[in-house]
CSV table of C-alpha atoms in Angstrom, one decimal:
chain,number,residue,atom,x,y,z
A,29,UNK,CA,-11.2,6.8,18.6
A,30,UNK,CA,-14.7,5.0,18.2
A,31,UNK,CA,-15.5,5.7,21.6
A,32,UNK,CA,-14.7,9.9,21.4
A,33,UNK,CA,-16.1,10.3,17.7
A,34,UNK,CA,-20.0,8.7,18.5
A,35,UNK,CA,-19.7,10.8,21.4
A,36,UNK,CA,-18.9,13.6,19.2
A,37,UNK,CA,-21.6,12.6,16.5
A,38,UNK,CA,-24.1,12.6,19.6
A,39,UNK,CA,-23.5,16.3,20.4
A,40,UNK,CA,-23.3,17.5,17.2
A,41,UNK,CA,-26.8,15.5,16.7
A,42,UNK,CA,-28.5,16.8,19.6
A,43,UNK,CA,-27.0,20.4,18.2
A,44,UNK,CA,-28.7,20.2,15.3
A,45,UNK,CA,-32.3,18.8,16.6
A,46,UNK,CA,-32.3,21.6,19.0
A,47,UNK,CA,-31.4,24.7,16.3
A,48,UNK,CA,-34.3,22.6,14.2
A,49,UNK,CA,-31.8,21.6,11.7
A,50,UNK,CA,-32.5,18.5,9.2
A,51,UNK,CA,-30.7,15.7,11.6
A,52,UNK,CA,-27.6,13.9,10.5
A,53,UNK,CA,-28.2,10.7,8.5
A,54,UNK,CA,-26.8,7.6,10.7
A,55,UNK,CA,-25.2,4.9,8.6
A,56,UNK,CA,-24.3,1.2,9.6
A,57,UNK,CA,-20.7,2.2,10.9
A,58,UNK,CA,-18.5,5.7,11.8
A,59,UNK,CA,-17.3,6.8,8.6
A,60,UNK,CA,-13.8,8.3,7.2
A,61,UNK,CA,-13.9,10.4,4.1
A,62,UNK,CA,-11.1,8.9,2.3
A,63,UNK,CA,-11.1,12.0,-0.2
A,64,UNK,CA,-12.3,15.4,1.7
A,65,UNK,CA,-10.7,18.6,0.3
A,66,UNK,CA,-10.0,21.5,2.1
A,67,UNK,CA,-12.0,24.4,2.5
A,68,UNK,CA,-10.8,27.7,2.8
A,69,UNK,CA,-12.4,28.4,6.0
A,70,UNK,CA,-11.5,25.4,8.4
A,71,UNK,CA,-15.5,25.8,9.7
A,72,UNK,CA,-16.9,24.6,6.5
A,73,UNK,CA,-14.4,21.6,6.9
A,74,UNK,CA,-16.4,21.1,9.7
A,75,UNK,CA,-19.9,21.3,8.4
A,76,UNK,CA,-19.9,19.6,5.7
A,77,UNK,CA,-18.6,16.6,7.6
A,78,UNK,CA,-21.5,17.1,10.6
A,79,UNK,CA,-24.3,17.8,7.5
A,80,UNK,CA,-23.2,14.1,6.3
A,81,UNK,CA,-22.7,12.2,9.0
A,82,UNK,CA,-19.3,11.7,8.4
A,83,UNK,CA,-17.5,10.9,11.5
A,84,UNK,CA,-13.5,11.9,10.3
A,85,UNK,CA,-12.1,12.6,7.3
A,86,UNK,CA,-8.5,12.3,4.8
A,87,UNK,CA,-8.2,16.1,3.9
A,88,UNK,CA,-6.2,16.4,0.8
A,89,UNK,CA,-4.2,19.6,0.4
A,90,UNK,CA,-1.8,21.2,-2.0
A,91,UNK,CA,1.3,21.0,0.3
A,92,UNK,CA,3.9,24.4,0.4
A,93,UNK,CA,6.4,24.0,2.7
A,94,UNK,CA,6.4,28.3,3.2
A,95,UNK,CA,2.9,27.5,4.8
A,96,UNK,CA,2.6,24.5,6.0
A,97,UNK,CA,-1.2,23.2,7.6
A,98,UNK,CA,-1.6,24.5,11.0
A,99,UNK,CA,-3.5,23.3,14.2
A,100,UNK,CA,-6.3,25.1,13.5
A,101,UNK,CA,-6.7,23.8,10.1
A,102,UNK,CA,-6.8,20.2,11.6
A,103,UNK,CA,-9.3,20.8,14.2
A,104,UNK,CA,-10.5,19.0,15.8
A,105,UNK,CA,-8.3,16.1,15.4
A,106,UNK,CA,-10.7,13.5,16.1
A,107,UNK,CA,-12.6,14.2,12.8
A,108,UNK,CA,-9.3,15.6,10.8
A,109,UNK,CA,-6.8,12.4,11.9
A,110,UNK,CA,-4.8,12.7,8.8
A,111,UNK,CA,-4.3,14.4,5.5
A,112,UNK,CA,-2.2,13.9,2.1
A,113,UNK,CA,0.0,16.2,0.6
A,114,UNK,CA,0.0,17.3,-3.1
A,115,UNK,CA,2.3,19.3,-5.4
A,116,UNK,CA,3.0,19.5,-9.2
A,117,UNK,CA,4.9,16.5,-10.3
A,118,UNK,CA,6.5,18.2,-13.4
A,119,UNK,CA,8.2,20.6,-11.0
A,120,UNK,CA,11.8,19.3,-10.5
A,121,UNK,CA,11.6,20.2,-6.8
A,122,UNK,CA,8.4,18.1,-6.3
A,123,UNK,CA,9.8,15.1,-4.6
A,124,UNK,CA,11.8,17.2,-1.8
A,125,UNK,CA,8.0,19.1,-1.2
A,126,UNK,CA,6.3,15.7,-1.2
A,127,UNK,CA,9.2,14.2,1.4
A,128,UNK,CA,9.2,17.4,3.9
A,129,UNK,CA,5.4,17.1,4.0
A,130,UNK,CA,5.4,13.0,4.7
A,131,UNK,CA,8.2,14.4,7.7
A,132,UNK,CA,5.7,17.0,8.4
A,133,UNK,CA,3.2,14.4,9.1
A,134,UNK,CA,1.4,13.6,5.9
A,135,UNK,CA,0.3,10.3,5.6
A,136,UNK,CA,0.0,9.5,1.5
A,137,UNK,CA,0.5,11.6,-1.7
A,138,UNK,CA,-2.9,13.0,-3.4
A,139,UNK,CA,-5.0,14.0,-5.0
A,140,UNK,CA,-2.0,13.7,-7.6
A,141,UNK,CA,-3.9,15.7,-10.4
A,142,UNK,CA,-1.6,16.8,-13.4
A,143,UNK,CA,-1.5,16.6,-17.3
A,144,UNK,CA,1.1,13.3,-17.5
A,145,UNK,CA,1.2,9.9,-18.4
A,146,UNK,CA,0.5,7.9,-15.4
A,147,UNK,CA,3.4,5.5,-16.5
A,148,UNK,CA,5.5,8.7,-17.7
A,149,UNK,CA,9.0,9.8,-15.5
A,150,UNK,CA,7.0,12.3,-13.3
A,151,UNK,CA,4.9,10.3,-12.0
A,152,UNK,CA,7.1,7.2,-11.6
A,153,UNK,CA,9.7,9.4,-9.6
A,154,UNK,CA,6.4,9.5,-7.4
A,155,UNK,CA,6.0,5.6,-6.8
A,156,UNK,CA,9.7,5.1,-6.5
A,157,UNK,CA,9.6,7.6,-3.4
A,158,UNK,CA,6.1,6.4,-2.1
A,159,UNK,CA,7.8,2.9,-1.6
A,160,UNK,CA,10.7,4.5,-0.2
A,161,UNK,CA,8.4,6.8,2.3
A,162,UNK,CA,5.8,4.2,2.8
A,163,UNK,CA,3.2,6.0,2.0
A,164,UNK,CA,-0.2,5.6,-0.4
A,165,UNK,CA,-0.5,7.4,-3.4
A,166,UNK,CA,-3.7,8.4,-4.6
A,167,UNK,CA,-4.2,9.6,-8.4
A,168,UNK,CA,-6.6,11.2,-10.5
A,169,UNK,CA,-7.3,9.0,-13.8
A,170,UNK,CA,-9.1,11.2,-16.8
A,171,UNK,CA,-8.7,11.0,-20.4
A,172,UNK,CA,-11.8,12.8,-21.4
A,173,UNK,CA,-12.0,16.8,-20.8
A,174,UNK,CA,-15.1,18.1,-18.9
A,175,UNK,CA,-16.2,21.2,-17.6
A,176,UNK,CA,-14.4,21.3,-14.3
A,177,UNK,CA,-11.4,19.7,-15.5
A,178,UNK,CA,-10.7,20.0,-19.2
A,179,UNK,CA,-7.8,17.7,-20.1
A,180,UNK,CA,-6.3,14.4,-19.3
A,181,UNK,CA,-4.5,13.9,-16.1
A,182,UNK,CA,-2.5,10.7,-15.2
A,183,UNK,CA,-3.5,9.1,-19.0
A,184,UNK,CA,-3.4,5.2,-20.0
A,185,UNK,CA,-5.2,3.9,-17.4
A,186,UNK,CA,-5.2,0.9,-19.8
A,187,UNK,CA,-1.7,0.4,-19.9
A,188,UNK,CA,-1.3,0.6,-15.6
A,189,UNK,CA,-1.1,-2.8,-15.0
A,190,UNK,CA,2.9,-2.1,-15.8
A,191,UNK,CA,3.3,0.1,-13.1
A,192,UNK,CA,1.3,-2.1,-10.5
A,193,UNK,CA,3.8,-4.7,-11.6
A,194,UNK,CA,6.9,-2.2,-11.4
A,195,UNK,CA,6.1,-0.8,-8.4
A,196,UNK,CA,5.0,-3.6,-6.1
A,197,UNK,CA,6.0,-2.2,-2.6
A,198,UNK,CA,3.8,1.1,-3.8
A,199,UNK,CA,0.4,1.3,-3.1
A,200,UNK,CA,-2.1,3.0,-5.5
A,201,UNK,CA,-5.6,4.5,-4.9
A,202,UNK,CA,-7.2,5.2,-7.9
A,203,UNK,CA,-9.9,7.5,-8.3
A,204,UNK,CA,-12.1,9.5,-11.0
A,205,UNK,CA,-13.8,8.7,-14.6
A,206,UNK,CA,-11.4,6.8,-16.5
A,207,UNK,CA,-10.6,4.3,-13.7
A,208,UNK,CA,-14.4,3.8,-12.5
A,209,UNK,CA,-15.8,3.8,-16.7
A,210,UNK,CA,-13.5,1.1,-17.1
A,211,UNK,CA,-15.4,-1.3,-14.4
A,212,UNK,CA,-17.4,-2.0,-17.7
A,213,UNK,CA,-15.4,-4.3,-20.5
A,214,UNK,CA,-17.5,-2.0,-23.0
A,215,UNK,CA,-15.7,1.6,-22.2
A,216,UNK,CA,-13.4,2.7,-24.7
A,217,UNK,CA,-13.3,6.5,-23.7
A,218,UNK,CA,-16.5,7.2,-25.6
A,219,UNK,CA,-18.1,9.9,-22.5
A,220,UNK,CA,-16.9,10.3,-19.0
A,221,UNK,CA,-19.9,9.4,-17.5
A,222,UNK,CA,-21.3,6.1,-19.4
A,223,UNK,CA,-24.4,4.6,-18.2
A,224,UNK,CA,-26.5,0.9,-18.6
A,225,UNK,CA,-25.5,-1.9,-17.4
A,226,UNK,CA,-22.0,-3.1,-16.7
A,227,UNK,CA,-19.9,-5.9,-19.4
A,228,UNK,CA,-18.3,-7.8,-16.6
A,229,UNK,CA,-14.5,-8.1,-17.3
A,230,UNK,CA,-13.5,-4.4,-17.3
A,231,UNK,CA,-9.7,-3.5,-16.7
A,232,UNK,CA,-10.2,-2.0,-13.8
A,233,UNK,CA,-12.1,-4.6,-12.1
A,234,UNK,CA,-9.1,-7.1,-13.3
A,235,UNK,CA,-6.8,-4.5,-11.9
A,236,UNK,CA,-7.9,-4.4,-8.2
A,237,UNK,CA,-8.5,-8.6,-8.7
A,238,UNK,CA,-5.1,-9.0,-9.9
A,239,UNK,CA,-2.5,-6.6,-7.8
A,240,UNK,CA,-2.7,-6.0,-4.2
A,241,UNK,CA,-0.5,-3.2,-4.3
A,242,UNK,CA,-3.7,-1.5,-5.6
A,243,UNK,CA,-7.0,0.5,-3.7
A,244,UNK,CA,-9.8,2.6,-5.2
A,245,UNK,CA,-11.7,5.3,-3.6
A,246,UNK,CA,-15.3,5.5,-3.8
A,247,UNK,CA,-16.0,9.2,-4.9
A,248,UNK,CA,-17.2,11.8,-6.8
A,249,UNK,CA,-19.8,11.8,-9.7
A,250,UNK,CA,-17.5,9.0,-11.1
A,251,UNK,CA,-17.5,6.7,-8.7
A,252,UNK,CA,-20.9,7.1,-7.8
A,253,UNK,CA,-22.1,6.7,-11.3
A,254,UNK,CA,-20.5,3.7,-12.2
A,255,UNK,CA,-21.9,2.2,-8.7
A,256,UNK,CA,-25.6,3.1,-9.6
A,257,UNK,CA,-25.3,1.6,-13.3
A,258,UNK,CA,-26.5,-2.2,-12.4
A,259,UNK,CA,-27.6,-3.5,-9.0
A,260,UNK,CA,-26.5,-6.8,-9.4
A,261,UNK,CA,-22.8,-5.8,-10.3
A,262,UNK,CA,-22.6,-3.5,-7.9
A,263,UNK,CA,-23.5,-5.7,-5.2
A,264,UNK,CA,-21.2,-8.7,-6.5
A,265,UNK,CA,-18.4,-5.7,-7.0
A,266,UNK,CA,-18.1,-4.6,-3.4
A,267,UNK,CA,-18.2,-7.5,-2.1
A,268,UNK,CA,-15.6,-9.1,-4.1
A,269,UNK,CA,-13.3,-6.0,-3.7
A,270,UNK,CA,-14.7,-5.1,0.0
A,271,UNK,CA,-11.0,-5.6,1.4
A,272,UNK,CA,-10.0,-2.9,-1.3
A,273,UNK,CA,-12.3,0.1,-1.8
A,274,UNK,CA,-12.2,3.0,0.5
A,275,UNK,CA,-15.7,5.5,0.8
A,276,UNK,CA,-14.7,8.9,-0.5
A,277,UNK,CA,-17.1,12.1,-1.0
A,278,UNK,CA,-15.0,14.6,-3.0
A,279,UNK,CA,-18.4,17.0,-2.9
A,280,UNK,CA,-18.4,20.4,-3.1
A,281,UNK,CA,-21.6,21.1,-1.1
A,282,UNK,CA,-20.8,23.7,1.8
A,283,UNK,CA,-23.2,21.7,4.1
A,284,UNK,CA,-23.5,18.0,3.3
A,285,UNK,CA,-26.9,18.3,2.2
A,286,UNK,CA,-26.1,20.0,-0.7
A,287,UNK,CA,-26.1,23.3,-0.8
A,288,UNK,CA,-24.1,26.2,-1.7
A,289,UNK,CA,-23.0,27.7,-5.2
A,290,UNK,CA,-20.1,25.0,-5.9
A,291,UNK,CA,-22.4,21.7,-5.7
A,292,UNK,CA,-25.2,23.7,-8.2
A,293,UNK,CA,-23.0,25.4,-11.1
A,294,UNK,CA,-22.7,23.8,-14.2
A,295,UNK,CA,-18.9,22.4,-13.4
A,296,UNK,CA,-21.2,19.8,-11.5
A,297,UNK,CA,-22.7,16.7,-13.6
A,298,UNK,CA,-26.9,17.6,-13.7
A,299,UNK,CA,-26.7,14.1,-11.5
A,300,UNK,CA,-25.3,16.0,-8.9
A,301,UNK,CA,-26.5,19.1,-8.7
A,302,UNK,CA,-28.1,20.0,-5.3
A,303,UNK,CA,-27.3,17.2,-3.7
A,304,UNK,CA,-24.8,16.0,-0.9
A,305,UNK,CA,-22.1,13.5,-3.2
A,306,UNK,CA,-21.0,11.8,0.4
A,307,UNK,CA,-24.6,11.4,1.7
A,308,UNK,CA,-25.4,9.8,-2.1
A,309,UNK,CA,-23.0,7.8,-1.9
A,310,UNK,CA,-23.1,6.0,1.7
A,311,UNK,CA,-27.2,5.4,0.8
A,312,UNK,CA,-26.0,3.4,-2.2
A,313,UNK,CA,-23.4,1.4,0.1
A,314,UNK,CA,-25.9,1.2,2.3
A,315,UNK,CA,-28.2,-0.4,0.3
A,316,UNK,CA,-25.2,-2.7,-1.7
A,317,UNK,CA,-23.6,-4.5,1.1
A,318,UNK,CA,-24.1,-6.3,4.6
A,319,UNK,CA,-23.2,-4.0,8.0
A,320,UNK,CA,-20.1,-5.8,8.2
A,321,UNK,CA,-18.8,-5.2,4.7
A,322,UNK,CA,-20.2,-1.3,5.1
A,323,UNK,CA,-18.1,-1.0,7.8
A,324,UNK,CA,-14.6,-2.1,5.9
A,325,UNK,CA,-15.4,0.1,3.4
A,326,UNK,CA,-16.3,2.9,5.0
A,327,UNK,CA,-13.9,2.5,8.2
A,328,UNK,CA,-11.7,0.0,8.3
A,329,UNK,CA,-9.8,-0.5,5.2
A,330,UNK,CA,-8.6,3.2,5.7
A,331,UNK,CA,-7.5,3.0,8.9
A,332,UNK,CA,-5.5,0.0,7.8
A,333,UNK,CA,-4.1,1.5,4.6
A,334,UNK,CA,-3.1,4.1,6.9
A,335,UNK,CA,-2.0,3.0,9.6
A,336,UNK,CA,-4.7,4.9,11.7
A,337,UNK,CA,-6.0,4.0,15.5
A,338,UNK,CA,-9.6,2.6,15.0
């Protein structure tokens, strides 16, 4: 696949030069967008991913069986080489939708994204049939409402060290404001978005340290904020977790630079607005870790959670 997708990059590089667009950013490594959701027009899949330099991408999707993801959705393959499937886990048919669309060829649950507990019976039918399936699940930790998400989904991050003990043949990816404020041994759910430096000793640090069964995804505002807080920890961070932290962009810019009505309303946090989250993100890696570090976090440890082709 490394071979096909520079060639790709190439043309789509040479594409751009000679419309005399901006040219796409190269980073240390090819990169897979652990958290990329669809767009309603499979083309803007596309562009966002050429805009950032992104060389493949995880698309997330909510999965219904009566219309299942087709072809042309996944096109081409080389940049789409897997998606996960999501559905609403207080529905009592959820786990036969979740099961069909692992047989239909989905390779992890996500972005799970409801109002539970995340230790409550919905989502612990979830784990029990991730470890059966063998497949990732990837949840959405918030406690504190905002503007593009009001409520709490997946609550008591602080309290998830039972289920990562529970559930030891499932593996977790956690993502969004609860799990990445709680880096810092300071956070006690006073703002989504804390800033200053980091109190070493935060659960969630302790939590990757501690339980292997458990990954993180580097995206969104959330991520990306609690990685430009302190230098120093951040660099010390990845590179202590670098077998367990996955490069995700979960942006809503239409063309990875930044544009377009989503990535400038005020559901974005000001941080954000007009700029590419994936392209902000990589420059911070970038700038945190060594080439071969980069590359783990922003290629390989997917393809192994995965079970991809590198």
């Amino acid at each position: 696949m490394d071979r096909r997708t520079v060639l790709a990059g190439l043309s789509a590089f040479a594409a751009a030069s000679k419309a005399g667009a901006q040219p796409v950013p190269a980073w240390p490594s090819p990169v897979i967008d652990m958290h990329f959701h669809m767009r309603s027009d499979p083309a803007r899949n596309i562009a966002h991913q050429q805009g950032a330099g992104i060389t493949a991408a995880n698309l997330l999707s909510r999965y219904d069986p009566a219309t299942p993801l087709t072809p042309q959705q996944v096109q081409p393959s080389a940049m789409f080489p897997c998606w996960f499937a999501a559905t609403d886990v207080t529905k009592p048919e959820a786990a036969a939708i979740l099961t069909q669309a692992v047989k239909a060829g989905a390779k992890g649950f996500g972005e799970l994204k409801y109002p539970v507990a995340a230790d409550g019976p919905e989502m612990r039918r979830v784990y029990d049939l991730a470890a059966e399936m063998g497949v990732p699940v990837l949840i959405h930790f918030q406690e504190i409402g905002q503007p593009a998400a009001p409520g709490g989904y997946n609550t008591g991050i602080k309290r998830f060290a039972g289920m990562l003990k529970a559930y030891p043949r499932t593996s977790f990816i956690a993502h969004a404001d609860a799990f990445w404020a709680n880096i810092s041994a300071d956070y006690h759910e006073q703002e989504a978005y804390p800033t200053g430096p980091i109190v070493p000793g935060g659960i969630s640090d302790k939590l990757l340290a501690d339980y292997p069964n458990l990954f993180a995804d580097m995206s969104a505002n959330s991520a990306n904020n609690a990685l430009s807080r302190d230098a120093d920890f951040t660099r010390d961070f990845l590179k202590r977790h670098q077998d367990k932290l996955h490069f995700g962009s979960d942006c809503n810019c239409e063309d990875g630079k930044g544009g377009g009505a989503a990535q400038n309303s005020d559901r974005v946090a000001p941080r954000m607005r007009g700029k590419c989250v994936a392209q902000e993100t990589l420059k911070l890696l970038t700038a945190s870790t060594s080439k071969p570090v980069f590359r783990k976090l922003a290629w390989t440890n997917a393809h192994r959670l995965l079970k991809l082709t590198a």
